[in-house]
XYZ file of C-alpha atoms in Angstrom:
185
model
C -9.027 34.429 -40.663
C -11.984 32.131 -39.983
C -9.692 29.374 -38.738
C -7.943 31.857 -36.449
C -11.272 32.960 -35.000
C -12.403 29.372 -34.477
C -9.178 28.350 -32.770
C -9.014 31.324 -30.420
C -12.693 31.444 -29.578
C -12.789 27.656 -29.209
C -10.009 27.833 -26.645
C -11.826 30.683 -24.941
C -15.017 28.617 -24.596
C -13.046 25.607 -23.362
C -11.434 27.932 -20.819
C -14.903 29.072 -19.666
C -15.901 25.468 -18.995
C -12.623 24.358 -17.407
C -11.254 27.144 -15.236
C -13.523 26.281 -12.308
C -12.620 22.572 -12.021
C -8.934 23.313 -12.660
C -8.619 25.942 -9.927
C -10.792 23.959 -7.507
C -8.655 20.816 -7.878
C -5.413 22.741 -7.357
C -6.760 24.641 -4.343
C -8.055 21.409 -2.750
C -4.686 19.779 -3.320
C -2.819 22.707 -1.771
C -5.124 23.365 1.173
C -6.254 19.847 2.034
C -8.832 19.761 4.815
C -8.699 23.553 5.173
C -10.262 24.016 1.730
C -13.571 25.826 2.080
C -14.303 26.637 -1.563
C -13.129 29.353 -3.871
C -14.519 32.888 -4.179
C -15.832 32.333 -7.713
C -17.438 35.769 -7.938
C -14.177 37.518 -7.107
C -12.248 35.281 -9.506
C -14.695 35.922 -12.341
C -14.642 39.660 -11.617
C -10.861 39.600 -11.803
C -11.084 37.880 -15.185
C -13.425 40.596 -16.456
C -11.104 43.359 -15.224
C -8.229 41.659 -17.048
C -10.333 41.459 -20.197
C -11.093 45.171 -19.919
C -7.388 45.892 -19.362
C -6.611 43.948 -22.542
C -9.047 46.102 -24.471
C -7.315 49.225 -23.144
C -3.900 47.799 -24.009
C -5.187 47.201 -27.555
C -6.082 50.896 -27.884
C -2.605 51.925 -26.764
C -0.808 49.305 -28.885
C -2.701 50.296 -32.042
C -0.920 53.636 -31.971
C 2.381 51.815 -32.547
C 1.554 48.704 -34.600
C -0.867 47.201 -37.072
C -3.552 44.770 -35.903
C -1.918 41.885 -37.810
C 1.276 42.286 -35.770
C -0.574 42.809 -32.510
C -2.538 39.603 -33.116
C 0.731 37.659 -33.397
C 1.619 38.836 -29.894
C -1.886 38.149 -28.586
C -1.829 34.539 -29.832
C 1.752 33.944 -28.655
C 1.031 35.318 -25.171
C -2.191 33.278 -24.987
C -0.137 30.203 -25.929
C 2.350 30.987 -23.142
C -0.513 31.492 -20.673
C -2.005 28.079 -21.476
C 1.411 26.422 -21.229
C 1.769 27.975 -17.766
C -1.679 26.630 -16.801
C -0.709 23.141 -17.998
C 2.706 23.080 -16.313
C 1.831 24.827 -13.063
C 1.069 22.828 -9.967
C 0.117 25.930 -8.034
C -3.340 27.455 -7.797
C -1.817 30.933 -7.585
C 0.380 30.530 -10.669
C -2.510 28.959 -12.562
C -4.793 31.834 -11.579
C -2.212 34.394 -12.728
C -1.782 32.569 -16.046
C -5.553 32.533 -16.484
C -5.609 36.283 -15.889
C -2.950 36.678 -18.563
C -5.151 34.745 -20.977
C -8.075 37.043 -20.139
C -5.913 40.062 -20.990
C -5.352 38.377 -24.363
C -9.112 37.911 -24.756
C -9.531 41.640 -24.221
C -6.984 42.378 -26.949
C -8.248 39.659 -29.294
C -11.759 40.922 -29.985
C -10.877 44.459 -31.145
C -7.839 43.269 -33.121
C -9.778 40.456 -34.822
C -12.697 42.789 -35.504
C -10.329 45.278 -37.127
C -8.658 42.582 -39.243
C -11.983 41.064 -40.315
C -13.175 44.510 -41.338
C -10.103 44.937 -43.548
C -10.092 41.418 -45.021
C -13.692 40.180 -45.336
C -15.748 41.919 -48.063
C -18.725 43.690 -46.541
C -21.290 42.219 -48.940
C -20.235 38.675 -47.940
C -19.497 39.321 -44.279
C -22.618 37.768 -42.705
C -22.338 34.536 -44.687
C -18.612 34.183 -44.042
C -18.958 34.877 -40.321
C -21.708 32.273 -40.050
C -19.583 29.704 -41.873
C -16.758 30.432 -39.428
C -19.003 29.341 -36.561
C -19.113 25.748 -37.856
C -15.518 24.790 -36.920
C -15.893 26.721 -33.660
C -18.942 24.662 -32.750
C -17.090 21.439 -33.603
C -14.202 22.416 -31.311
C -16.517 23.191 -28.404
C -18.668 20.102 -28.922
C -15.597 17.892 -29.159
C -14.252 19.189 -25.859
C -17.590 18.799 -24.094
C -18.640 15.435 -25.504
C -15.274 13.731 -24.944
C -15.270 14.601 -21.235
C -11.667 15.803 -21.244
C -9.934 16.552 -17.961
C -9.027 20.183 -17.314
C -5.338 19.448 -17.928
C -5.988 17.757 -21.282
C -8.389 20.565 -22.206
C -5.723 23.178 -21.520
C -3.183 21.154 -23.513
C -5.672 21.284 -26.395
C -5.995 25.041 -25.882
C -2.192 25.376 -25.932
C -2.035 23.510 -29.227
C -4.767 25.696 -30.698
C -2.934 28.850 -29.606
C 0.355 27.594 -31.049
C -1.421 26.898 -34.360
C -3.062 30.343 -34.193
C 0.294 32.008 -33.680
C 1.795 30.256 -36.707
C -1.251 30.984 -38.872
C -1.290 34.636 -37.804
C 2.391 34.994 -38.686
C 1.572 33.599 -42.150
C -1.462 35.881 -42.511
C 0.629 38.876 -41.499
C 3.289 37.978 -44.071
C 0.652 37.638 -46.802
C -0.915 40.959 -45.855
C 2.495 42.686 -45.879
C 3.265 41.193 -49.310
C -0.170 42.180 -50.609
C 0.177 45.740 -49.314
C 3.739 46.003 -50.606
C 2.852 44.741 -54.086
C -0.057 47.161 -54.514
C 1.868 50.185 -53.277
C 4.242 50.056 -56.241
C 1.398 50.075 -58.812
């Protein structure tokens, strides 16, 4: 679960650093000499609304599925959003894909918090959470110190989300097996 947290949150921090240059470059390319800057405040506000919507979607989805299953969808949709960012040549499509990722961010935190609460023993929680920050910090430092372009950064984020999806599917399967094996005892 620590690797999952590091991969998702690492991609989230990379996103925070790279959305501005990515959207600016696409808008300049599309608008040419008419480009007069982007409304960063409005864009950021839209991201926060999407994050809040994701949190609300989590509350609704939890009535129908377990957090382990919901997290599979969150990681898979985040992967699709980053692939759209990488492949899109349009500022509008890229912006919409970024909003989709922010919805996933809104669903990620409550679902991961719920899973961590079920999986990580309370008496060891602080130490384990702190250890989980180490790979996260390496991911963020790597992306910042290597001076990656926005496109390469979002390719890295796509790869991290694909890995997260696969790992979450495996975690879900292990949790289902563990629950199933203890129910018969």
